[in-house]
């Protein structure tokens, strides 16, 4: 099937406690694009990405409206399984994502739910662990890993499902500089559509040519990452700040 | 408190026995101990000898065992009170009037409780939590219960760390703790801890559903235990059962 | 209260084992819909939470401390059937991973600390909610009373089990008074923590409190064009029909309390002793009892020891309920004043 990787139209959502998080969100991401989703805390970024595979929203029985298509497939109850295979979601806190007793059990969880068994399952697990360089830690329990290692395993748990769209929630948060760079190398080497929530603006510029800026439950800007970061007025209006001394026009980005 | 339980991570013949075998062996052993008449003292000596040997073979350091025995304390207190409050014929020991049945009862509680705790320590010190879960799964514990257990074990350290961080934060802000104040501060922190834990539970469930979870957890265990492993593991319990039967015959 | 191996005789252990297995099986069935919607992770995290909180000691008095059992709290938060599973899980992990509580006594421990505290706590909470203002906040005082009562009732059940399957005959009236008296103090700690946890949850995520889901307000939703509409929140997953009265909660409590005490006193040897020697005639040796609030209960004049033992149990629980109701009344008055 064809169509953009992600298409979201007029998305509205309120949490069960009455707090409304999305007030009409529209955007499209084409196949192979790498897009950063920027915005201050509480803008609704995480809520939005939890809609992309039908975890939140009307399809999950929640309170909201709007339309979502993934790779041309509409997000409806009968397509949920297919959508969840296509969209791989990496959560912000790896402890939320790594819930099985060992790394191996955890990476196998997704593919096993897809119906893989035996040698095929083992191969898939190994392949995903190799992609993030964690193949030597397969039998450890998550609480015996460092934070950076847990983040990488969290990425592997999703890669093991061979998603078409990889969605990451603040992948660089709480990582030390080396772990942050290692993760960037891994992400840059993946051949998937990428949507990445981040407060780490240099990271966005390094990995994503395009950025969406979100505030108060709406998309308020959409354009080249370099242009958005260079627009001082826009940045100030939405509580975004570049690191001290960082000039978005003087560093290389992913553009060719 | 970590998610590793009391595990002593070394390699020993006891560590290598499959968890389901150890669980059955432990259960049968404790059952034999519990059904032994308290007055047959030699039987308890045999049990204790068997346990000491097993602990030695398992390379579990004695301090691990003795430290963990502390969980028994409330019942030791209870047992020590028994000779003073129990009924029946009295005996005089060192000028104290003690109840005969109370003394025997105290011995009964202490001996059986201690043997049970040591046996359980042996299991938890030689079996990784994941193996235990797989063992319970093989013993046909309902899948939902295994799943809940598995999540609990996984997040025990995460939740305990949260609790610990909150205490450090409280104490580093100069909190000293009177009696009532202590209860209040602890209780408030615990409320926040629940919201944290519950929200994490929700996020974990989201993460599971994101990866195609539809209500069935994948199995943890792949292969069962061989007949040889069963014979090997249950041997100690069979001896215990023989001792228990013999003790019953002697006492009747 | 974690009972070790060999504390009760084999028949008692087997019987409570069957009760516990039945209760867990029944709960698995009743909770299956909730578990499908919220996932086993939530129950597991709740279990980890209960486990962690059980390690926090609070002072009870005379230099000793108690800790939360958590049954009533878990019931209010995740519902009675999931709570039974949560408590069973906690006890299983304590027994298997930390050698706390005997393996052959697992059934006893689940029955006492997992089943009785949950059921007494939950049904009292629901019953009290019926007679309180229809607000989510009412769940705090209601569950506080549930928690306060659940602990001494479990202690009473312990005494009952001791009467049936205890290794040594000891005066059961005394045991009951000591256990209940002591555990009323522990119950106060339990109540305070339960109240604090529930107020924190009601303040931040009122939708999480299972026992009060039917009291939630409707939601207001603003769509992309700025239009406003009202939507009702997710309906409670397994709401009980609203017709049940305060009776159920108190009845469950009293049946457990009185029945077990009566059972306890009916034990022939115990009866013999209590009748012959104790008879609540104020024998001076009872140092353990003297400190307890129940020591002065006016059951002195009652000659029949069996009745007197049961009465001690029922009176203990009734007093707890009355005290609890008074606290609830005060708390809701204060809450009304504040809002």
PDB file of N, CA and C in Angstrom, chain A residues 135-195:
ATOM      1  N   UNK A 135      24.680  -7.539  21.887  1.00  0.00           N
ATOM      2  CA  UNK A 135      24.505  -8.989  21.773  1.00  0.00           C
ATOM      3  C   UNK A 135      25.196  -9.770  22.901  1.00  0.00           C
ATOM      4  N   UNK A 136      26.173  -9.152  23.578  1.00  0.00           N
ATOM      5  CA  UNK A 136      26.882  -9.875  24.632  1.00  0.00           C
ATOM      6  C   UNK A 136      26.173  -9.793  25.983  1.00  0.00           C
ATOM      7  N   UNK A 137      25.055  -9.080  26.041  1.00  0.00           N
ATOM      8  CA  UNK A 137      24.389  -8.887  27.329  1.00  0.00           C
ATOM      9  C   UNK A 137      23.010  -9.529  27.364  1.00  0.00           C
ATOM     10  N   UNK A 138      22.775 -10.481  26.447  1.00  0.00           N
ATOM     11  CA  UNK A 138      21.418 -11.010  26.261  1.00  0.00           C
ATOM     12  C   UNK A 138      20.843 -11.656  27.516  1.00  0.00           C
ATOM     13  N   UNK A 139      21.689 -12.244  28.365  1.00  0.00           N
ATOM     14  CA  UNK A 139      21.143 -12.993  29.491  1.00  0.00           C
ATOM     15  C   UNK A 139      21.105 -12.207  30.799  1.00  0.00           C
ATOM     16  N   UNK A 140      21.439 -10.927  30.720  1.00  0.00           N
ATOM     17  CA  UNK A 140      21.413 -10.129  31.949  1.00  0.00           C
ATOM     18  C   UNK A 140      19.999  -9.648  32.248  1.00  0.00           C
ATOM     19  N   UNK A 141      19.764  -9.371  33.543  1.00  0.00           N
ATOM     20  CA  UNK A 141      18.493  -8.757  33.927  1.00  0.00           C
ATOM     21  C   UNK A 141      18.617  -7.246  33.694  1.00  0.00           C
ATOM     22  N   UNK A 142      17.520  -6.572  33.329  1.00  0.00           N
ATOM     23  CA  UNK A 142      17.601  -5.138  33.028  1.00  0.00           C
ATOM     24  C   UNK A 142      18.228  -4.319  34.151  1.00  0.00           C
ATOM     25  N   UNK A 143      17.977  -4.691  35.412  1.00  0.00           N
ATOM     26  CA  UNK A 143      18.522  -3.846  36.479  1.00  0.00           C
ATOM     27  C   UNK A 143      20.023  -4.025  36.663  1.00  0.00           C
ATOM     28  N   UNK A 144      20.623  -4.916  35.888  1.00  0.00           N
ATOM     29  CA  UNK A 144      22.080  -5.038  35.930  1.00  0.00           C
ATOM     30  C   UNK A 144      22.759  -4.259  34.814  1.00  0.00           C
ATOM     31  N   UNK A 145      21.990  -3.529  33.994  1.00  0.00           N
ATOM     32  CA  UNK A 145      22.559  -2.761  32.887  1.00  0.00           C
ATOM     33  C   UNK A 145      22.689  -1.296  33.285  1.00  0.00           C
ATOM     34  N   UNK A 146      23.630  -0.580  32.604  1.00  0.00           N
ATOM     35  CA  UNK A 146      23.710   0.861  32.804  1.00  0.00           C
ATOM     36  C   UNK A 146      22.539   1.521  32.081  1.00  0.00           C
ATOM     37  N   UNK A 147      22.327   2.795  32.382  1.00  0.00           N
ATOM     38  CA  UNK A 147      21.187   3.480  31.780  1.00  0.00           C
ATOM     39  C   UNK A 147      21.313   3.528  30.257  1.00  0.00           C
ATOM     40  N   UNK A 148      22.523   3.839  29.772  1.00  0.00           N
ATOM     41  CA  UNK A 148      22.734   3.912  28.319  1.00  0.00           C
ATOM     42  C   UNK A 148      22.497   2.560  27.655  1.00  0.00           C
ATOM     43  N   UNK A 149      22.931   1.486  28.337  1.00  0.00           N
ATOM     44  CA  UNK A 149      22.705   0.144  27.796  1.00  0.00           C
ATOM     45  C   UNK A 149      21.221  -0.178  27.755  1.00  0.00           C
ATOM     46  N   UNK A 150      20.504   0.250  28.802  1.00  0.00           N
ATOM     47  CA  UNK A 150      19.065  -0.028  28.827  1.00  0.00           C
ATOM     48  C   UNK A 150      18.367   0.709  27.687  1.00  0.00           C
ATOM     49  N   UNK A 151      18.802   1.953  27.425  1.00  0.00           N
ATOM     50  CA  UNK A 151      18.193   2.714  26.327  1.00  0.00           C
ATOM     51  C   UNK A 151      18.414   1.988  25.006  1.00  0.00           C
ATOM     52  N   UNK A 152      19.650   1.460  24.823  1.00  0.00           N
ATOM     53  CA  UNK A 152      19.946   0.764  23.566  1.00  0.00           C
ATOM     54  C   UNK A 152      19.122  -0.515  23.443  1.00  0.00           C
ATOM     55  N   UNK A 153      18.978  -1.253  24.558  1.00  0.00           N
ATOM     56  CA  UNK A 153      18.158  -2.464  24.504  1.00  0.00           C
ATOM     57  C   UNK A 153      16.708  -2.089  24.184  1.00  0.00           C
ATOM     58  N   UNK A 154      16.253  -0.961  24.741  1.00  0.00           N
ATOM     59  CA  UNK A 154      14.881  -0.519  24.462  1.00  0.00           C
ATOM     60  C   UNK A 154      14.693  -0.298  22.966  1.00  0.00           C
ATOM     61  N   UNK A 155      15.705   0.296  22.322  1.00  0.00           N
ATOM     62  CA  UNK A 155      15.634   0.480  20.862  1.00  0.00           C
ATOM     63  C   UNK A 155      15.596  -0.890  20.174  1.00  0.00           C
ATOM     64  N   UNK A 156      16.412  -1.827  20.668  1.00  0.00           N
ATOM     65  CA  UNK A 156      16.457  -3.159  20.061  1.00  0.00           C
ATOM     66  C   UNK A 156      15.107  -3.876  20.165  1.00  0.00           C
ATOM     67  N   UNK A 157      14.407  -3.701  21.301  1.00  0.00           N
ATOM     68  CA  UNK A 157      13.117  -4.382  21.464  1.00  0.00           C
ATOM     69  C   UNK A 157      12.158  -3.977  20.353  1.00  0.00           C
ATOM     70  N   UNK A 158      12.296  -2.724  19.905  1.00  0.00           N
ATOM     71  CA  UNK A 158      11.417  -2.230  18.841  1.00  0.00           C
ATOM     72  C   UNK A 158      11.942  -2.650  17.472  1.00  0.00           C
ATOM     73  N   UNK A 159      13.268  -2.566  17.280  1.00  0.00           N
ATOM     74  CA  UNK A 159      13.848  -2.945  15.988  1.00  0.00           C
ATOM     75  C   UNK A 159      13.557  -4.408  15.666  1.00  0.00           C
ATOM     76  N   UNK A 160      13.455  -5.239  16.708  1.00  0.00           N
ATOM     77  CA  UNK A 160      13.204  -6.664  16.489  1.00  0.00           C
ATOM     78  C   UNK A 160      11.870  -6.895  15.796  1.00  0.00           C
ATOM     79  N   UNK A 161      10.998  -5.897  15.792  1.00  0.00           N
ATOM     80  CA  UNK A 161       9.716  -6.036  15.101  1.00  0.00           C
ATOM     81  C   UNK A 161       9.796  -5.520  13.666  1.00  0.00           C
ATOM     82  N   UNK A 162      10.998  -5.068  13.226  1.00  0.00           N
ATOM     83  CA  UNK A 162      11.209  -4.501  11.883  1.00  0.00           C
ATOM     84  C   UNK A 162      10.137  -3.481  11.526  1.00  0.00           C
ATOM     85  N   UNK A 163      10.102  -2.378  12.282  1.00  0.00           N
ATOM     86  CA  UNK A 163       9.063  -1.382  12.032  1.00  0.00           C
ATOM     87  C   UNK A 163       9.358  -0.545  10.784  1.00  0.00           C
ATOM     88  N   UNK A 164       8.310   0.041  10.175  1.00  0.00           N
ATOM     89  CA  UNK A 164       8.501   0.979   9.066  1.00  0.00           C
ATOM     90  C   UNK A 164       8.743   2.380   9.597  1.00  0.00           C
ATOM     91  N   UNK A 165       8.133   2.664  10.737  1.00  0.00           N
ATOM     92  CA  UNK A 165       8.293   3.979  11.350  1.00  0.00           C
ATOM     93  C   UNK A 165       8.829   3.785  12.757  1.00  0.00           C
ATOM     94  N   UNK A 166       9.928   4.470  13.073  1.00  0.00           N
ATOM     95  CA  UNK A 166      10.493   4.378  14.415  1.00  0.00           C
ATOM     96  C   UNK A 166      10.190   5.690  15.140  1.00  0.00           C
ATOM     97  N   UNK A 167       9.511   5.608  16.273  1.00  0.00           N
ATOM     98  CA  UNK A 167       9.148   6.801  17.025  1.00  0.00           C
ATOM     99  C   UNK A 167       9.884   6.751  18.365  1.00  0.00           C
ATOM    100  N   UNK A 168      10.678   7.792  18.658  1.00  0.00           N
ATOM    101  CA  UNK A 168      11.460   7.797  19.899  1.00  0.00           C
ATOM    102  C   UNK A 168      11.045   8.971  20.765  1.00  0.00           C
ATOM    103  N   UNK A 169      10.898   8.712  22.071  1.00  0.00           N
ATOM    104  CA  UNK A 169      10.551   9.778  23.014  1.00  0.00           C
ATOM    105  C   UNK A 169      11.811  10.158  23.785  1.00  0.00           C
ATOM    106  N   UNK A 170      12.359  11.316  23.459  1.00  0.00           N
ATOM    107  CA  UNK A 170      13.578  11.822  24.100  1.00  0.00           C
ATOM    108  C   UNK A 170      14.691  10.788  24.209  1.00  0.00           C
ATOM    109  N   UNK A 171      15.207  10.345  23.061  1.00  0.00           N
ATOM    110  CA  UNK A 171      16.215   9.274  23.092  1.00  0.00           C
ATOM    111  C   UNK A 171      17.519   9.680  23.763  1.00  0.00           C
ATOM    112  N   UNK A 172      17.861  10.971  23.760  1.00  0.00           N
ATOM    113  CA  UNK A 172      19.175  11.337  24.305  1.00  0.00           C
ATOM    114  C   UNK A 172      19.119  11.754  25.766  1.00  0.00           C
ATOM    115  N   UNK A 173      17.914  11.752  26.380  1.00  0.00           N
ATOM    116  CA  UNK A 173      17.832  12.249  27.757  1.00  0.00           C
ATOM    117  C   UNK A 173      18.568  11.311  28.714  1.00  0.00           C
ATOM    118  N   UNK A 174      19.230  11.896  29.704  1.00  0.00           N
ATOM    119  CA  UNK A 174      19.946  11.162  30.755  1.00  0.00           C
ATOM    120  C   UNK A 174      21.117  10.316  30.264  1.00  0.00           C
ATOM    121  N   UNK A 175      21.553  10.527  29.021  1.00  0.00           N
ATOM    122  CA  UNK A 175      22.707   9.758  28.551  1.00  0.00           C
ATOM    123  C   UNK A 175      23.970  10.576  28.740  1.00  0.00           C
ATOM    124  N   UNK A 176      25.089   9.886  29.040  1.00  0.00           N
ATOM    125  CA  UNK A 176      26.345  10.623  29.089  1.00  0.00           C
ATOM    126  C   UNK A 176      26.785  10.892  27.647  1.00  0.00           C
ATOM    127  N   UNK A 177      27.732  11.835  27.438  1.00  0.00           N
ATOM    128  CA  UNK A 177      28.044  12.249  26.058  1.00  0.00           C
ATOM    129  C   UNK A 177      28.415  11.091  25.137  1.00  0.00           C
ATOM    130  N   UNK A 178      29.172  10.118  25.643  1.00  0.00           N
ATOM    131  CA  UNK A 178      29.586   9.014  24.768  1.00  0.00           C
ATOM    132  C   UNK A 178      28.379   8.166  24.379  1.00  0.00           C
ATOM    133  N   UNK A 179      27.527   7.873  25.364  1.00  0.00           N
ATOM    134  CA  UNK A 179      26.351   7.056  25.080  1.00  0.00           C
ATOM    135  C   UNK A 179      25.419   7.794  24.117  1.00  0.00           C
ATOM    136  N   UNK A 180      25.361   9.114  24.272  1.00  0.00           N
ATOM    137  CA  UNK A 180      24.518   9.930  23.399  1.00  0.00           C
ATOM    138  C   UNK A 180      25.006   9.826  21.957  1.00  0.00           C
ATOM    139  N   UNK A 181      26.334   9.922  21.773  1.00  0.00           N
ATOM    140  CA  UNK A 181      26.889   9.834  20.430  1.00  0.00           C
ATOM    141  C   UNK A 181      26.704   8.431  19.846  1.00  0.00           C
ATOM    142  N   UNK A 182      26.935   7.398  20.695  1.00  0.00           N
ATOM    143  CA  UNK A 182      26.753   6.026  20.208  1.00  0.00           C
ATOM    144  C   UNK A 182      25.333   5.801  19.706  1.00  0.00           C
ATOM    145  N   UNK A 183      24.360   6.338  20.453  1.00  0.00           N
ATOM    146  CA  UNK A 183      22.976   6.158  20.050  1.00  0.00           C
ATOM    147  C   UNK A 183      22.707   6.896  18.738  1.00  0.00           C
ATOM    148  N   UNK A 184      23.316   8.091  18.595  1.00  0.00           N
ATOM    149  CA  UNK A 184      23.136   8.848  17.343  1.00  0.00           C
ATOM    150  C   UNK A 184      23.679   8.043  16.171  1.00  0.00           C
ATOM    151  N   UNK A 185      24.841   7.403  16.364  1.00  0.00           N
ATOM    152  CA  UNK A 185      25.418   6.581  15.290  1.00  0.00           C
ATOM    153  C   UNK A 185      24.455   5.457  14.916  1.00  0.00           C
ATOM    154  N   UNK A 186      23.882   4.819  15.946  1.00  0.00           N
ATOM    155  CA  UNK A 186      22.949   3.723  15.678  1.00  0.00           C
ATOM    156  C   UNK A 186      21.746   4.230  14.902  1.00  0.00           C
ATOM    157  N   UNK A 187      21.163   5.338  15.367  1.00  0.00           N
ATOM    158  CA  UNK A 187      19.950   5.863  14.732  1.00  0.00           C
ATOM    159  C   UNK A 187      20.234   6.307  13.307  1.00  0.00           C
ATOM    160  N   UNK A 188      21.411   6.959  13.086  1.00  0.00           N
ATOM    161  CA  UNK A 188      21.728   7.460  11.753  1.00  0.00           C
ATOM    162  C   UNK A 188      21.895   6.306  10.774  1.00  0.00           C
ATOM    163  N   UNK A 189      22.278   5.124  11.269  1.00  0.00           N
ATOM    164  CA  UNK A 189      22.505   3.986  10.392  1.00  0.00           C
ATOM    165  C   UNK A 189      21.258   3.192  10.059  1.00  0.00           C
ATOM    166  N   UNK A 190      20.101   3.541  10.653  1.00  0.00           N
ATOM    167  CA  UNK A 190      18.887   2.761  10.428  1.00  0.00           C
ATOM    168  C   UNK A 190      18.155   3.252   9.185  1.00  0.00           C
ATOM    169  N   UNK A 191      17.570   2.289   8.443  1.00  0.00           N
ATOM    170  CA  UNK A 191      16.859   2.644   7.218  1.00  0.00           C
ATOM    171  C   UNK A 191      15.352   2.625   7.482  1.00  0.00           C
ATOM    172  N   UNK A 192      14.886   3.579   8.279  1.00  0.00           N
ATOM    173  CA  UNK A 192      13.445   3.656   8.571  1.00  0.00           C
ATOM    174  C   UNK A 192      13.023   5.124   8.603  1.00  0.00           C
ATOM    175  N   UNK A 193      11.709   5.340   8.560  1.00  0.00           N
ATOM    176  CA  UNK A 193      11.169   6.673   8.809  1.00  0.00           C
ATOM    177  C   UNK A 193      11.311   6.933  10.305  1.00  0.00           C
ATOM    178  N   UNK A 194      11.725   8.141  10.655  1.00  0.00           N
ATOM    179  CA  UNK A 194      12.032   8.413  12.059  1.00  0.00           C
ATOM    180  C   UNK A 194      11.274   9.642  12.549  1.00  0.00           C
ATOM    181  N   UNK A 195      10.595   9.495  13.662  1.00  0.00           N
ATOM    182  CA  UNK A 195       9.984  10.656  14.331  1.00  0.00           C
ATOM    183  C   UNK A 195      10.517  10.653  15.749  1.00  0.00           C
TER     184      UNK A 195
END
